[in-house]
Coordinates of C-alpha atoms in Angstrom, one line a residue:
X965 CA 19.2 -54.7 -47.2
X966 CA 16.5 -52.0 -48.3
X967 CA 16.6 -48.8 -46.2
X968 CA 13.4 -46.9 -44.9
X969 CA 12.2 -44.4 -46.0
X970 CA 9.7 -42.9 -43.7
X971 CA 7.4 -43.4 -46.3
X972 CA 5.0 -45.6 -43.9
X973 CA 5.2 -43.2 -41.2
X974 CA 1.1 -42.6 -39.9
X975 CA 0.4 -45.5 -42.1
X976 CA -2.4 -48.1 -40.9
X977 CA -0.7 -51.8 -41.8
X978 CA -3.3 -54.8 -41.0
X979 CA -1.2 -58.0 -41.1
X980 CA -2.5 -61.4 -41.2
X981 CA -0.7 -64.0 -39.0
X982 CA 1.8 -61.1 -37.5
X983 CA 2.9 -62.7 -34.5
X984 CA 5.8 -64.5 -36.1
X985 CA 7.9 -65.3 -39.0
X986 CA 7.3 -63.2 -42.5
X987 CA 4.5 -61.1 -41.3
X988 CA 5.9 -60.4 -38.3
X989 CA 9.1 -59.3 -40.1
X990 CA 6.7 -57.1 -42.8
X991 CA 5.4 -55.6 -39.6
X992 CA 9.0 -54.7 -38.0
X993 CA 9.9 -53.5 -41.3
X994 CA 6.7 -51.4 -41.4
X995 CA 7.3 -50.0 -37.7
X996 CA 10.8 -48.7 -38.4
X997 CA 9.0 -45.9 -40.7
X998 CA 6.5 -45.0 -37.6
X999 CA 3.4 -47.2 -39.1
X1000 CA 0.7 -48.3 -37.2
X1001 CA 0.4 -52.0 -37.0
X1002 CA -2.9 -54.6 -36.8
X1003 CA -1.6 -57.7 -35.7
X1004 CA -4.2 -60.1 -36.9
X1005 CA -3.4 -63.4 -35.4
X1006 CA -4.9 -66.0 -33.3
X1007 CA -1.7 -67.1 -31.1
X1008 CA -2.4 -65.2 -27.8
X1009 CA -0.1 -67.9 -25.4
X1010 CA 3.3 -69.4 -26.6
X1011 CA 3.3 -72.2 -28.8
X1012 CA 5.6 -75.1 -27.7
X1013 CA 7.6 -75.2 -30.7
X1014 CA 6.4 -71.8 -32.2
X1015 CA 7.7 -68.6 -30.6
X1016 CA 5.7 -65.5 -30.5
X1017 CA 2.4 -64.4 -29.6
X1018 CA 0.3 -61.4 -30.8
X1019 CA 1.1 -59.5 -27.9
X1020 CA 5.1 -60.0 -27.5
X1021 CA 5.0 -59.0 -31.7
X1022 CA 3.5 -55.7 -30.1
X1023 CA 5.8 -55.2 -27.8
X1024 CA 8.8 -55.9 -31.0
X1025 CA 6.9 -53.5 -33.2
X1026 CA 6.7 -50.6 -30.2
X1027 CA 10.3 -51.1 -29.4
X1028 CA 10.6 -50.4 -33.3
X1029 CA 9.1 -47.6 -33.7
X1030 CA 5.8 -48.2 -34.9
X1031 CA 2.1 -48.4 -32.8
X1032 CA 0.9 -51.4 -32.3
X1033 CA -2.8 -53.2 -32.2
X1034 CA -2.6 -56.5 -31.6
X1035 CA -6.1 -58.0 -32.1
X1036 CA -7.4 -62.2 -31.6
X1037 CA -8.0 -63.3 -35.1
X1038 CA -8.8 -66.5 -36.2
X1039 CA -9.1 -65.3 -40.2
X1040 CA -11.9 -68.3 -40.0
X1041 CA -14.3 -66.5 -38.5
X1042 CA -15.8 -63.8 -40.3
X1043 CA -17.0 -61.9 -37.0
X1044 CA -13.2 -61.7 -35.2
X1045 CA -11.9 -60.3 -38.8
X1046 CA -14.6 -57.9 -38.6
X1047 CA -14.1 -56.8 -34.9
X1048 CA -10.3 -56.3 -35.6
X1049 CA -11.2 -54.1 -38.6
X1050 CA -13.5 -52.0 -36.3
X1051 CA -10.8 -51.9 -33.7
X1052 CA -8.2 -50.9 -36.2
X1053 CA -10.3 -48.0 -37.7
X1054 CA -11.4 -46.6 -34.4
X1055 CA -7.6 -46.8 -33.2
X1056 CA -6.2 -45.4 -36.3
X1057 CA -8.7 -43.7 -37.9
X1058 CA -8.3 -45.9 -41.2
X1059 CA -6.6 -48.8 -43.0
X1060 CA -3.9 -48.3 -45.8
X1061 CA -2.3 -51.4 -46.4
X1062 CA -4.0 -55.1 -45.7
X1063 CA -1.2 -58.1 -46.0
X1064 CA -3.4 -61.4 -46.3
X1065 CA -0.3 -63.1 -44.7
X1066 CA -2.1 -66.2 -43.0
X1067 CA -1.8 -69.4 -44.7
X1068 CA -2.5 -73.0 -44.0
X1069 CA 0.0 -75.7 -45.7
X1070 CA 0.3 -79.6 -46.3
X1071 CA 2.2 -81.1 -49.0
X1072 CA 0.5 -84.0 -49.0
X1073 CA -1.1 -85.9 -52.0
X1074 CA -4.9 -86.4 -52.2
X1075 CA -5.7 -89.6 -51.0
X1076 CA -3.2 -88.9 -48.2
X1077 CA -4.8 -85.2 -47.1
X1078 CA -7.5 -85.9 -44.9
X1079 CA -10.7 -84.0 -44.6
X1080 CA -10.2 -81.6 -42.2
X1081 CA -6.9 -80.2 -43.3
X1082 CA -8.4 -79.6 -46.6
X1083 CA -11.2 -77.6 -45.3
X1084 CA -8.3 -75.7 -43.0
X1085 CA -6.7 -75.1 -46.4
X1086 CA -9.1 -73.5 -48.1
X1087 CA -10.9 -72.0 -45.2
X1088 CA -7.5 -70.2 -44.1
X1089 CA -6.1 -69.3 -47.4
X1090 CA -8.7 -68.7 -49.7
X1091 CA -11.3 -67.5 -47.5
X1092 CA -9.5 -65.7 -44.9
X1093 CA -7.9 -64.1 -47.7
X1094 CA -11.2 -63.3 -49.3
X1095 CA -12.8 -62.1 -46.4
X1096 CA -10.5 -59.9 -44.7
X1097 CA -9.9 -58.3 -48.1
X1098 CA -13.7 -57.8 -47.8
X1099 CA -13.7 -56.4 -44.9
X1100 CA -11.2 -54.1 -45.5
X1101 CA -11.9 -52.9 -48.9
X1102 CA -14.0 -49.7 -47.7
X1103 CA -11.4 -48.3 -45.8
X1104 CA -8.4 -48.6 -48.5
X1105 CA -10.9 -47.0 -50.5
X1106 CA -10.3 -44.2 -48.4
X1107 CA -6.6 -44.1 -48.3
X1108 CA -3.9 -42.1 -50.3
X1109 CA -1.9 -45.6 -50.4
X1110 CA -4.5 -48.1 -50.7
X1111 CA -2.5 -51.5 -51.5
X1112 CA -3.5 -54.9 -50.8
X1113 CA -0.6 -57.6 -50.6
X1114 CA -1.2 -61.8 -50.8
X1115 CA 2.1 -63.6 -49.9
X1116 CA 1.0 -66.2 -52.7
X1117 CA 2.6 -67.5 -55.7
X1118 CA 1.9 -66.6 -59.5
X1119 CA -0.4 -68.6 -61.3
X1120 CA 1.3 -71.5 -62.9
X1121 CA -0.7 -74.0 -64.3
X1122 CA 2.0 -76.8 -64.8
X1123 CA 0.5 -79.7 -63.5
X1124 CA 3.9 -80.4 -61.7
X1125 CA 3.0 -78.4 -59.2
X1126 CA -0.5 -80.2 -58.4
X1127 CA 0.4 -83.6 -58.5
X1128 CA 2.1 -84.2 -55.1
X1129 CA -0.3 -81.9 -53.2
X1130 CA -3.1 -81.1 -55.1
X1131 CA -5.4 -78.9 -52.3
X1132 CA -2.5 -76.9 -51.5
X1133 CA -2.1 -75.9 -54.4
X1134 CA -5.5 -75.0 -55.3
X1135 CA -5.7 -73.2 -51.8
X1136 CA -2.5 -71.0 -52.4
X1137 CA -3.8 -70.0 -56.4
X1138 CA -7.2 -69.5 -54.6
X1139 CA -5.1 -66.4 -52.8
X1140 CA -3.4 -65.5 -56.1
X1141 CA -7.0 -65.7 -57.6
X1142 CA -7.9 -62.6 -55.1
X1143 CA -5.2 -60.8 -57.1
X1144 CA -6.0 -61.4 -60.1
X1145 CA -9.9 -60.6 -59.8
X1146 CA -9.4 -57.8 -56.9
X1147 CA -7.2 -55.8 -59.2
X1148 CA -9.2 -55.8 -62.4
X1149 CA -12.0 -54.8 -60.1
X1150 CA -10.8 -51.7 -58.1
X1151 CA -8.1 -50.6 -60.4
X1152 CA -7.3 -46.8 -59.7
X1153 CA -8.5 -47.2 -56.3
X1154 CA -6.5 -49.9 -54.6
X1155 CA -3.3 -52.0 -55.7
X1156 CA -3.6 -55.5 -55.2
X1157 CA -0.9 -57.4 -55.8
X1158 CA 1.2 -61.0 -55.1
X1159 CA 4.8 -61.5 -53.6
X1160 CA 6.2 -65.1 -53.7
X1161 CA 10.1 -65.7 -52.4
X1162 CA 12.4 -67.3 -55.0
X1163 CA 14.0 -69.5 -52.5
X1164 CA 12.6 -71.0 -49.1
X1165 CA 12.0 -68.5 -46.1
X1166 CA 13.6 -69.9 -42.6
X1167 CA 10.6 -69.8 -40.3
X1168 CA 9.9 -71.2 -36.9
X1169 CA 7.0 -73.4 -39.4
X1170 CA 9.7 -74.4 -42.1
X1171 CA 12.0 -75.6 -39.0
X1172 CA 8.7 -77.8 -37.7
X1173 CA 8.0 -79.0 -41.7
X1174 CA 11.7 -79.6 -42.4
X1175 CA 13.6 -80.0 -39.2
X1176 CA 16.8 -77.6 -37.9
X1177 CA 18.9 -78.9 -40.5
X1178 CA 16.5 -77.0 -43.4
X1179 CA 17.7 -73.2 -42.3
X1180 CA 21.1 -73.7 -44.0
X1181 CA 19.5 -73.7 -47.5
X1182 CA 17.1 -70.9 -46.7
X1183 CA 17.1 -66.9 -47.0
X1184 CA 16.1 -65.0 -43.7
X1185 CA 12.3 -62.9 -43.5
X1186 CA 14.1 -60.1 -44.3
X1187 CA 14.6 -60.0 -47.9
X1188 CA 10.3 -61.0 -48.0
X1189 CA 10.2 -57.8 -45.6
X1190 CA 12.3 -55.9 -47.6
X1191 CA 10.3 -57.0 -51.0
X1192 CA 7.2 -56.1 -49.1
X1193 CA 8.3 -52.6 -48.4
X1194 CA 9.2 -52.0 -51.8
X1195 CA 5.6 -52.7 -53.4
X1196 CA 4.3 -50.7 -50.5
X1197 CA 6.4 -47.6 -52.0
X1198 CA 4.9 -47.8 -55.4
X1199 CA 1.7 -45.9 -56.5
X1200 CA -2.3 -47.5 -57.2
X1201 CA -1.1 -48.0 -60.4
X1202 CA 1.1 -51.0 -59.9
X1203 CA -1.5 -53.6 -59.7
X1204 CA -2.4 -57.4 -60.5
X1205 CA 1.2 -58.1 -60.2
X1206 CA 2.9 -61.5 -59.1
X1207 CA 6.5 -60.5 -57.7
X1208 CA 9.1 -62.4 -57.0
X1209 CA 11.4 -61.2 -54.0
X1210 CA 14.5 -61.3 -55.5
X1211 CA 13.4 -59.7 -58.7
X1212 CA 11.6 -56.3 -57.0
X1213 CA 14.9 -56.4 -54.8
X1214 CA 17.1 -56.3 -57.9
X1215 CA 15.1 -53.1 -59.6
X1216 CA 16.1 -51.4 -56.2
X1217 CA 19.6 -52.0 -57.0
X1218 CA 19.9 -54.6 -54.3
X1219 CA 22.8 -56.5 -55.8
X1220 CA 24.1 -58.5 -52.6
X1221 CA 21.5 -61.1 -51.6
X1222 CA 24.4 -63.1 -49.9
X1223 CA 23.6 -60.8 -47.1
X1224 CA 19.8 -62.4 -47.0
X1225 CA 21.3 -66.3 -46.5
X1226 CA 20.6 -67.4 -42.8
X1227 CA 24.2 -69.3 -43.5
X1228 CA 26.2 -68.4 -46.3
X1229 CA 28.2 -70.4 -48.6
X1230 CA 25.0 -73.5 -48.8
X1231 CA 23.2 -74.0 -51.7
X1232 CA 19.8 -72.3 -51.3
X1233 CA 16.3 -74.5 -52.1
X1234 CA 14.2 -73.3 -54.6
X1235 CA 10.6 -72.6 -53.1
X1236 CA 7.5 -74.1 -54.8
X1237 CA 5.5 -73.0 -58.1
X1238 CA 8.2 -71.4 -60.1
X1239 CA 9.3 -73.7 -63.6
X1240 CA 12.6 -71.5 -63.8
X1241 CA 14.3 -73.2 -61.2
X1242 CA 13.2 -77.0 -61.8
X1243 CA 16.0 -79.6 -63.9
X1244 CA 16.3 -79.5 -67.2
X1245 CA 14.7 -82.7 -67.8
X1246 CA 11.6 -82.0 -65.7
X1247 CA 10.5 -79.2 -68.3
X1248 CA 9.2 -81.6 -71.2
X1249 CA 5.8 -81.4 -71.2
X1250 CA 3.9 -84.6 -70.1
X1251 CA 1.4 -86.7 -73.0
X1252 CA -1.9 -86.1 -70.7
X1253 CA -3.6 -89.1 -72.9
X1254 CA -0.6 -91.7 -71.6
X1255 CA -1.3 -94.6 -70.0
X1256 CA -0.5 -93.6 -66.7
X1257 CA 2.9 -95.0 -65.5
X1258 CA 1.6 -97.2 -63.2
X1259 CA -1.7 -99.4 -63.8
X1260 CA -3.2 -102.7 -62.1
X1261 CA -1.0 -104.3 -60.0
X1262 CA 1.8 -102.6 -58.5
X1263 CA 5.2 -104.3 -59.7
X1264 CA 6.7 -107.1 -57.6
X1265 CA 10.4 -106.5 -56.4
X1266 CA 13.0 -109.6 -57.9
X1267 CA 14.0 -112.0 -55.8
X1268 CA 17.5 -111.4 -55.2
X1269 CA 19.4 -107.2 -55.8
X1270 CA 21.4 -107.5 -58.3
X1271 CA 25.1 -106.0 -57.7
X1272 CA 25.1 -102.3 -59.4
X1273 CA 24.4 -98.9 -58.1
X1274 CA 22.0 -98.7 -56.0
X1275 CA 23.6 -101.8 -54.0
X1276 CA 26.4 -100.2 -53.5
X1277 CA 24.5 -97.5 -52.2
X1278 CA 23.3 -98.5 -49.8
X1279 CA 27.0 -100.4 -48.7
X1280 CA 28.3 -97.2 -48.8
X1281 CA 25.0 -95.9 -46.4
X1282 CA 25.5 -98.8 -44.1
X1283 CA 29.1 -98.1 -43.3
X1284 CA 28.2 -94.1 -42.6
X1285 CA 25.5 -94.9 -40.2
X1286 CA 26.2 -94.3 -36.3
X1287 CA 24.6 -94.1 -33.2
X1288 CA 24.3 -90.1 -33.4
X1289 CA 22.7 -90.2 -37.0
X1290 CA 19.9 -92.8 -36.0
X1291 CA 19.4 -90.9 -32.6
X1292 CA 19.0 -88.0 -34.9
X1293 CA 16.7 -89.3 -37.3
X1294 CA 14.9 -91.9 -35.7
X1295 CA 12.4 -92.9 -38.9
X1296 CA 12.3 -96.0 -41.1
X1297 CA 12.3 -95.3 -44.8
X1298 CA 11.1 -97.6 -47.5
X1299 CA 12.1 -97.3 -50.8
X1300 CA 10.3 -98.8 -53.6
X1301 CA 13.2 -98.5 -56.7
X1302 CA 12.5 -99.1 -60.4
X1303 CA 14.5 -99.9 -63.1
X1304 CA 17.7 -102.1 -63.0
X1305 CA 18.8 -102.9 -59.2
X1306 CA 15.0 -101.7 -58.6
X1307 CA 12.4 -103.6 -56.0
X1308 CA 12.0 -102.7 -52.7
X1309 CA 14.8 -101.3 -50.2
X1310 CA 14.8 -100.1 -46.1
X1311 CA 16.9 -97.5 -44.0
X1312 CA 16.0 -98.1 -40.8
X1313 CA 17.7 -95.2 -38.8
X1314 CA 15.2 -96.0 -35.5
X1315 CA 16.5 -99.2 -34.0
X1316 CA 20.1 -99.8 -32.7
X1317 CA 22.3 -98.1 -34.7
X1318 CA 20.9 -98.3 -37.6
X1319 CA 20.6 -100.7 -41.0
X1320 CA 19.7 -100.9 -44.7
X1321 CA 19.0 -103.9 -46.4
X1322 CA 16.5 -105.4 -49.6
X1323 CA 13.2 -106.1 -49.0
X1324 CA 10.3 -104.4 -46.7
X1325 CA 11.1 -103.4 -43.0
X1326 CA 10.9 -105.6 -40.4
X1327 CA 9.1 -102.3 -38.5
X1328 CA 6.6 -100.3 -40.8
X1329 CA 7.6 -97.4 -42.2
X1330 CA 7.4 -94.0 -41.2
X1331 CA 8.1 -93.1 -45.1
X1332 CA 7.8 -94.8 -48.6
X1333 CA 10.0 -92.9 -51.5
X1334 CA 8.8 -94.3 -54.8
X1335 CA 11.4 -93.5 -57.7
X1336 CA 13.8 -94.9 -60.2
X1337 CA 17.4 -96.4 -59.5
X1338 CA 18.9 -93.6 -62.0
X1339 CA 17.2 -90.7 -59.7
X1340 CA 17.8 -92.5 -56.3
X1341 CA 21.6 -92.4 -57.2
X1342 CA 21.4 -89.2 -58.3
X1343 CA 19.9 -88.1 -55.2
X1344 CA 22.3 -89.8 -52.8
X1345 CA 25.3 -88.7 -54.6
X1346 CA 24.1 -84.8 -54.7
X1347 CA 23.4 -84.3 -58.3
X1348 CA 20.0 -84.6 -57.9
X1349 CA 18.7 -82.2 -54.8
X1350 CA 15.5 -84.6 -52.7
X1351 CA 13.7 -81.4 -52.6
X1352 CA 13.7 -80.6 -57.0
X1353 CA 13.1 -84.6 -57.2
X1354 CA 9.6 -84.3 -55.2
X1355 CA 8.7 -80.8 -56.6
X1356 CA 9.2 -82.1 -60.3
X1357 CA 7.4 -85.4 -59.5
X1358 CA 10.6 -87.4 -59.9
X1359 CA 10.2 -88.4 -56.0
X1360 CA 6.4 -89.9 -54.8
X1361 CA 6.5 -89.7 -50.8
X1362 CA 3.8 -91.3 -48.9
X1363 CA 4.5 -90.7 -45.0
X1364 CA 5.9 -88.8 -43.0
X1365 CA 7.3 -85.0 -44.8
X1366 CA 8.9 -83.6 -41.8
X1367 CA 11.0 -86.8 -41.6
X1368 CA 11.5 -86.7 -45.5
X1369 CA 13.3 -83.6 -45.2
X1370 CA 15.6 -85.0 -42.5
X1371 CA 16.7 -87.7 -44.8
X1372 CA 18.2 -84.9 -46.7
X1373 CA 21.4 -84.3 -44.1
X1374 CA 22.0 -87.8 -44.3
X1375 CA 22.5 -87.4 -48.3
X1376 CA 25.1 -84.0 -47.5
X1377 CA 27.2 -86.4 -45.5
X1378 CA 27.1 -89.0 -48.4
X1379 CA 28.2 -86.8 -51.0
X1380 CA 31.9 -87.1 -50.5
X1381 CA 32.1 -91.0 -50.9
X1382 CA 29.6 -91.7 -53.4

């Protein structure tokens, strides 16, 4: 872990969605050094499944050591942004540091994102992140410290990353845009800059995306928090940067990041937009003049599985299934396979206790997985992590995400006999 300093102490911190999870932790990190908190967020009563409101953050961020200003902020609407900036300035007496931490996210593919999540999207993200930089600009103009921080990722333009969720994407590198444009533009007066985590971040949001089963492969808000702290350290002149946590962390001489694992000894998943960490085999770029992979009719399943692989499987499935794993799961997957042993294939883990079997669900499904035999092996049997599959575009998933994800225990229990 990174140790204060002090070097925040009197410091004005406005924070984006600070009631809970990374900017909340930002904010205790912040507080410990005697900094003055805005909690810019728009949960005022507790969420059902999401802890933490603006006003029991306040109450963390007091017992911390820090001041705190929570203020109702709905980062899509220009006036409450504006109101809180007021409030902060005439509380404070200034802002120093702004942390566009508010962010909107489906990972969803574009004929499956409707409407009114995109415009959330981009009117969260990109906008919010716009805007509230707006609004504070004058003031870090003012400031000895003067940085700006997006939690967004660097600019990567392989189209991996845009296939399987197109408007997120382009909402999040609307954020990273900010940096790139903001910096250039107020270099020598303020340092804007991008921090992205390496691995996924356990949040009461990441439990709601990927179920409580997803917080063994993920690293705690701390090590964000810490990462945070460190670009907050630096001078002006460290600008139009796109950090990684673990990288900033390692300069510091942080050499133990075991210490960051919410459980240690599990693999950890690889968060979104960074090539480095896909397979191998994804990295080969893609002929953008193919004909695309699937054209006219969609291929018809043969009539009988033939014995192989994939077959055995799902044998091996069937016999591992029990009352406790379909009570768990509850959700009917569909697999549409290609390839040798290929066609279409069901997991029903909602009804009774459970079944597999060839051919379409006799209940619709709650998720269809599109992918080849080879990689469906591969990803039952461990070598092939669900989570690198969909990111590299080896895994299409129309459905249900949240109830993707849980598939994936099902696959750690697997491991041993396949």
């Amino acid at each position: 872990m990174l140790p204060n300093t002090g070097k925040l102490a009197g410091c004005t911190v406005f924070i984006t969605g600070a009631s809970r999870g990374i900017g909340k932790a930002i904010a205790l990190k912040a507080a410990k050094d005697g900094a003055n908190i805005v909690i810019a967020a728009k949960t005022t009563q507790a969420h059902p499944k999401l802890s933490g409101t603006i006003y029991t953050a306040a109450e963390e961020i007091e017992a911390a050591g820090g001041k705190a200003l929570p203020c109702i902020v709905d980062v899509r609407d220009e006036q409450q942004i504006n109101n809180a900036v007021e409030k902060a300035v005439e509380s404070f007496g200034g802002i120093d540091i702004l942390v566009n931490n508010a962010s909107a996210i489906s990972l969803t593919n574009t004929l499956e994102t409707p409407t009114k999540r995109v415009d959330l999207m981009m009117n969260v993200n990109v906008r919010g992140t716009y805007l509230t930089s707006k609004a504070c600009i004058p003031y870090l103009k003012k400031s000895k410290v003067a940085h700006i921080l997006n939690l967004s990722p660097p600019l990567n333009l392989n189209p991996l990353w845009f296939k399987q969720h197109c408007a997120y994407t382009i909402a999040k590198y609307g954020m990273s845009m900010c940096v790139l444009g903001m910096a250039e533009e107020f270099k020598g007066e303020i340092a804007v800059n991008a921090l992205w985590p390496k691995t996924a971040i356990h949040t009461a949001a990441m439990t709601m995306l990927g179920g409580l089963d997803i917080e063994s492969h993920c690293r705690k808000v701390d090590i964000m928090a810490d990462a945070a702290y460190s670009i907050f350290k630096k001078p002006k002149s460290f600008t139009g940067n796109f950090i990684i946590d673990e990288n900033i962390l390692k300069e510091e001489g942080i050499k133990n990041f075991d210490v960051y694992a919410v459980k240690q000894g599990y693999s950890l998943m690889p968060d979104l937009f960074l090539d480095e960490y896909l397979d191998q085999a994804t990295k080969k770029p893609e002929s953008h003049g193919a004909v695309p992979e699937l054209k006219g009719k969609k291929p018809q399943p043969p009539a009988e599985p033939r014995s192989g692989a994939v077959e055995e499987t799902f044998r091996i499935v069937k016999d591992s299934l029990s009352d406790d794993i379909v009570k768990a799961t509850q959700a009917v997957f569909q697999f549409e396979l290609s390839g040798e042993d290929g066609g279409t294939w069901f997991l029903d883990l909602k009804s009774k206790s459970g079944n597999v079997g060839y051919g379409e669900p006799s209940d619709q499904a709650d998720v269809v997985m599109s992918m080849s035999t080879d990689d469906f092996v591969k990803m039952f049997s461990g070598k092939l992590k669900p989570t690198m599959a969909f990111m590299s575009g080896k895994l299409k998933i129309k459905g249900n995400m949240a109830l993707a994800m849980k598939l994936e225990k099902l696959m750690n229990q697997l491991q041993a006999k396949l």
